[in-house]
Coordinates of C-alpha atoms in Angstrom, one line a residue:
Chain A
M1 CA 105.3 21.0 21.3
E2 CA 103.3 18.4 21.7
Y3 CA 106.3 16.0 23.6
V4 CA 106.1 18.8 26.2
A5 CA 102.5 18.6 26.8
Y6 CA 102.7 15.0 27.2
I7 CA 105.3 15.2 29.6
L8 CA 103.3 17.6 32.2
I9 CA 100.2 16.1 31.6
V10 CA 101.8 12.5 32.8
V11 CA 103.7 14.3 35.5
G12 CA 100.4 15.9 36.6
L13 CA 98.7 12.2 36.7
L14 CA 101.8 11.4 38.6
F15 CA 101.1 13.7 40.9
F16 CA 97.5 12.7 41.3
L17 CA 98.4 9.2 41.7
G18 CA 100.5 10.3 44.5
T19 CA 98.1 12.1 46.2
S20 CA 94.9 9.6 45.9
I21 CA 97.4 7.2 47.5
G22 CA 98.0 9.7 50.2
L23 CA 94.4 9.9 50.9
L24 CA 94.0 6.4 51.2
R25 CA 96.8 5.8 53.4
F26 CA 96.5 9.0 55.8
P27 CA 95.2 8.2 59.2
D28 CA 92.4 10.4 59.9
F29 CA 89.9 13.3 58.6
Y30 CA 92.5 16.4 58.6
T31 CA 95.1 14.7 56.9
R32 CA 93.3 13.0 54.6
M33 CA 92.1 16.4 53.5
H34 CA 95.4 17.4 53.4
A35 CA 95.9 15.1 50.0
A36 CA 92.8 14.9 48.8
G37 CA 92.4 19.0 48.6
K38 CA 95.7 20.0 47.6
G39 CA 97.3 17.2 46.0
D40 CA 95.6 18.8 43.0
T41 CA 96.5 22.2 43.0
L42 CA 99.8 21.5 41.5
S43 CA 98.5 18.5 39.4
T44 CA 95.9 20.5 38.0
V45 CA 98.2 23.3 37.0
L46 CA 100.5 20.8 35.5
I47 CA 97.8 19.0 33.4
L48 CA 96.5 22.5 32.0
A49 CA 99.4 23.6 31.2
G50 CA 99.7 20.5 29.1
C51 CA 96.6 21.5 27.5
I52 CA 97.5 25.3 26.9
F53 CA 100.5 23.4 25.0
A54 CA 98.7 20.8 23.3
V55 CA 96.2 23.4 21.6
A56 CA 98.7 25.8 20.8
S57 CA 99.5 24.5 17.6
E58 CA 96.0 23.8 17.0
G59 CA 94.2 26.7 14.4
N60 CA 94.5 30.5 14.6
M61 CA 92.3 30.8 18.1
S62 CA 94.6 28.7 20.1
W63 CA 95.6 31.8 22.1
L64 CA 92.0 32.3 23.4
L65 CA 92.0 28.8 24.3
G66 CA 95.0 29.2 26.3
L67 CA 94.1 31.9 27.9
K68 CA 90.7 29.9 28.6
I69 CA 92.6 27.0 30.3
L70 CA 94.6 30.3 32.1
L71 CA 91.6 31.5 33.1
I72 CA 90.4 28.2 35.0
I73 CA 93.9 28.0 36.4
N74 CA 93.1 30.9 38.4
F75 CA 89.6 29.9 39.3
V76 CA 91.4 26.8 40.6
F77 CA 93.7 28.3 42.7
I78 CA 90.7 30.4 44.1
G79 CA 88.2 27.7 44.9
S80 CA 90.2 24.7 45.7
P81 CA 91.9 26.2 49.3
T82 CA 88.4 27.9 49.7
A83 CA 86.3 24.3 49.7
T84 CA 89.2 23.2 52.0
H85 CA 89.7 25.3 54.3
A86 CA 85.7 25.3 54.8
M87 CA 85.4 21.5 55.0
M88 CA 88.1 21.7 57.6
D89 CA 86.2 24.2 59.4
V90 CA 83.3 22.8 59.9
G91 CA 85.1 19.4 60.9
E92 CA 87.0 21.5 64.0
R93 CA 83.5 22.6 64.6
A94 CA 81.6 19.2 64.6
G95 CA 85.1 17.9 66.9
A96 CA 86.5 15.7 64.9
K97 CA 89.6 15.1 66.8
P98 CA 92.9 15.0 65.2
W99 CA 94.9 12.2 64.9
K100 CA 98.3 12.3 67.1
K101 CA 101.2 10.2 67.4
K102 CA 101.1 7.3 69.8
G103 CA 104.0 7.7 72.1
G104 CA 104.9 10.9 70.8
S105 CA 106.3 14.4 72.4
Q106 CA 103.0 16.1 72.1
Chain B
M1 CA 85.6 54.9 40.1
K2 CA 84.6 51.9 41.6
F3 CA 82.5 51.2 39.1
F4 CA 84.9 51.4 36.2
S5 CA 86.8 49.3 38.1
A6 CA 84.3 46.4 38.6
F7 CA 83.2 47.2 34.7
I8 CA 86.7 46.5 33.6
T9 CA 87.2 43.4 35.7
L10 CA 83.6 41.9 34.7
F11 CA 84.3 42.7 30.7
L12 CA 87.6 41.4 29.9
P13 CA 86.5 37.7 31.2
W14 CA 83.3 38.3 29.0
L15 CA 85.9 39.1 25.8
V16 CA 88.1 36.3 26.6
L17 CA 85.3 33.8 27.2
S18 CA 83.0 34.5 24.8
G19 CA 85.5 34.2 21.7
K20 CA 82.9 36.2 19.5
Y21 CA 83.9 39.8 18.5
D22 CA 80.9 41.1 16.6
A23 CA 79.1 44.2 17.3
S24 CA 76.2 42.4 19.0
Y25 CA 78.4 40.1 21.3
I26 CA 80.3 43.2 22.5
G27 CA 76.8 45.1 23.0
M28 CA 75.8 42.8 25.0
G29 CA 79.0 42.4 27.0
V30 CA 79.0 46.1 27.5
L31 CA 75.4 46.2 28.6
C32 CA 75.8 43.0 30.9
S33 CA 79.0 44.4 32.6
A34 CA 77.6 47.9 33.1
M35 CA 74.9 46.6 34.6
V36 CA 75.5 44.4 37.0
A37 CA 79.0 46.8 37.8
W38 CA 76.3 49.4 38.9
W39 CA 74.9 46.7 41.2
C40 CA 77.4 44.8 42.7
K41 CA 80.2 47.4 42.7
D42 CA 80.1 47.9 46.4
L43 CA 80.1 44.2 46.8
L44 CA 83.5 43.8 44.6
F45 CA 85.3 46.7 46.2
P46 CA 84.1 47.3 49.9
G47 CA 85.3 50.0 51.9
E48 CA 86.8 53.3 51.0
N49 CA 87.3 54.5 47.5
I50 CA 90.7 53.1 46.2
S51 CA 92.6 54.4 43.4
I52 CA 93.6 52.8 40.0
G53 CA 97.5 53.4 40.8
T54 CA 97.5 51.4 44.1
C55 CA 95.9 49.1 42.1
V56 CA 98.3 48.8 39.6
R57 CA 101.1 48.7 42.0
Q58 CA 99.6 46.2 44.2
G59 CA 99.2 44.1 40.9
I60 CA 102.6 44.7 39.6
R61 CA 104.1 43.7 43.0
F62 CA 101.9 40.9 43.0
I63 CA 103.7 38.8 40.2
P64 CA 106.6 38.4 42.2
Y65 CA 105.1 36.8 45.1
A66 CA 103.0 34.5 42.6
C67 CA 106.0 33.3 41.4
W68 CA 107.9 32.6 44.5
L69 CA 104.5 31.1 45.8
F70 CA 104.0 28.7 42.6
W71 CA 108.1 27.4 43.8
Q72 CA 106.9 26.8 47.1
I73 CA 104.1 24.8 46.3
V74 CA 106.5 22.6 43.8
L75 CA 108.5 21.9 46.9
S76 CA 106.2 21.3 49.3
N77 CA 103.8 19.3 47.2
I78 CA 107.2 17.2 46.2
H79 CA 107.4 17.0 50.4
V80 CA 103.6 15.4 50.6
L81 CA 104.1 13.0 47.9
K82 CA 107.3 11.6 49.5
V83 CA 105.4 11.3 52.7
A84 CA 102.6 9.9 51.2
L85 CA 104.3 7.2 49.3
S86 CA 106.7 6.5 51.8
P87 CA 106.7 2.7 53.8
R88 CA 107.4 4.5 57.3
M89 CA 104.7 7.1 56.8
H90 CA 103.3 6.8 60.0
D91 CA 106.7 7.8 61.3
L92 CA 107.0 10.8 59.2
I93 CA 104.2 12.7 60.0
S94 CA 102.8 14.3 62.9
P95 CA 99.9 16.4 62.5
K96 CA 99.4 19.1 64.6
M97 CA 96.9 22.1 65.1
V98 CA 99.3 25.3 65.0
R99 CA 98.1 29.0 66.8
F100 CA 99.3 32.0 65.6
N101 CA 98.8 35.6 65.6
T102 CA 99.9 37.4 62.6
D103 CA 101.1 41.0 61.8
V104 CA 99.0 41.4 58.9
T105 CA 96.4 44.1 59.6
E106 CA 94.4 44.6 56.0
E107 CA 91.6 42.2 54.9
I108 CA 93.2 41.5 51.7
S109 CA 96.6 40.7 52.7
K110 CA 94.7 38.3 55.7
F111 CA 92.9 35.9 52.6
V112 CA 96.0 36.2 50.3
L113 CA 97.9 34.7 53.5
A114 CA 95.3 32.5 54.4
N115 CA 94.7 31.2 50.9
S116 CA 98.7 30.9 50.4
I117 CA 98.6 28.7 53.6
T118 CA 96.0 26.3 52.3
L119 CA 97.5 26.0 48.9
T120 CA 100.6 25.0 50.0
P121 CA 100.7 21.2 50.8
G122 CA 101.0 20.1 54.2
T123 CA 99.7 23.0 55.6
V124 CA 95.5 24.4 55.8
T125 CA 94.2 27.1 57.5
V126 CA 91.3 25.6 59.5
R127 CA 90.2 29.5 60.8
V128 CA 90.7 32.8 61.0
E129 CA 89.1 35.2 63.9
G130 CA 90.7 38.5 63.3
R131 CA 94.4 38.4 63.8
R132 CA 94.7 34.3 65.0
F133 CA 95.0 31.9 62.8
L134 CA 94.2 28.4 63.2
V135 CA 96.1 26.1 61.2
H136 CA 96.4 22.1 60.6
A137 CA 99.9 21.1 59.7
L138 CA 100.4 17.4 58.1
T139 CA 104.5 17.1 59.1
E140 CA 107.2 19.0 61.3
K141 CA 108.5 20.7 58.3
A142 CA 105.2 22.1 56.9
A143 CA 104.7 23.5 60.2
S144 CA 108.5 25.1 60.6
G145 CA 107.4 26.9 57.3
L146 CA 104.1 29.1 59.0
P147 CA 104.4 32.6 59.9
G148 CA 104.6 31.8 63.6
E149 CA 107.9 30.0 62.8
S150 CA 109.3 31.7 59.9
D151 CA 108.1 35.3 59.2
E152 CA 108.8 34.9 55.0
M153 CA 105.4 34.9 53.5
E154 CA 103.9 37.4 56.0
R155 CA 106.9 39.9 54.8
R156 CA 106.3 39.2 51.3
I157 CA 102.4 39.8 51.4
M158 CA 102.9 42.9 53.3
N159 CA 105.7 44.0 51.3
V160 CA 103.1 43.5 48.3
F161 CA 99.9 45.1 50.0
E162 CA 100.7 46.9 52.7
K163 CA 103.8 48.9 51.6
K164 CA 102.9 52.8 51.7
S165 CA 104.3 54.5 49.0

């Protein structure tokens, strides 16, 4: 049980690391929002799932803690895309130009 | 009916989050949920009266959709991770704005579609106006999963929310 929790949390952290590197390497506002706003969907779910496994063995009210963590996952799934969308929308309205590949067919 | 649905929607999270089951705590929960449900029932459930049966059917049909969506999120997250870590990153990405018209008509399915597009890494919904979607896609591969090109996501959402039966 504990080891499942560790594995989930470490994999989630690896995904977070990858998206942070993506945030630094991508060329413009829009592509960075991709990395910043959504790397957290999978990684947050993995880390929180790891937390559920970690608390599952503790005490008699652990199912309640698990339910609360599930609620957090639920709110992340609703809140995170909304925030990402709001920032992208404002960026587009403010006239941020999307980065285009040089010499591409676009 | 609206009041009752709103009350349940508010009271269940109360039970989970409070974690204390004395008469006084439950009583406070019932009181608060009832008051908020009475004032906000039209905010939570705008439009015409909806039947409990429709709600339950949509909820049950939503579960397989959520599983499918989660699997898509895993797949495309790995894809974006590969792109972000690749040394030839600038060759792999080709960001572009994609416009398409959706076939879904109801507000709730448009909301779920926009949210699902944003949740899957590689695509973000920038704007929804009526039935026209403006989406920013990170790579060609991410763009090819959008409803303009393949209608799988749309079909599944319509299957959940707009099937009449």
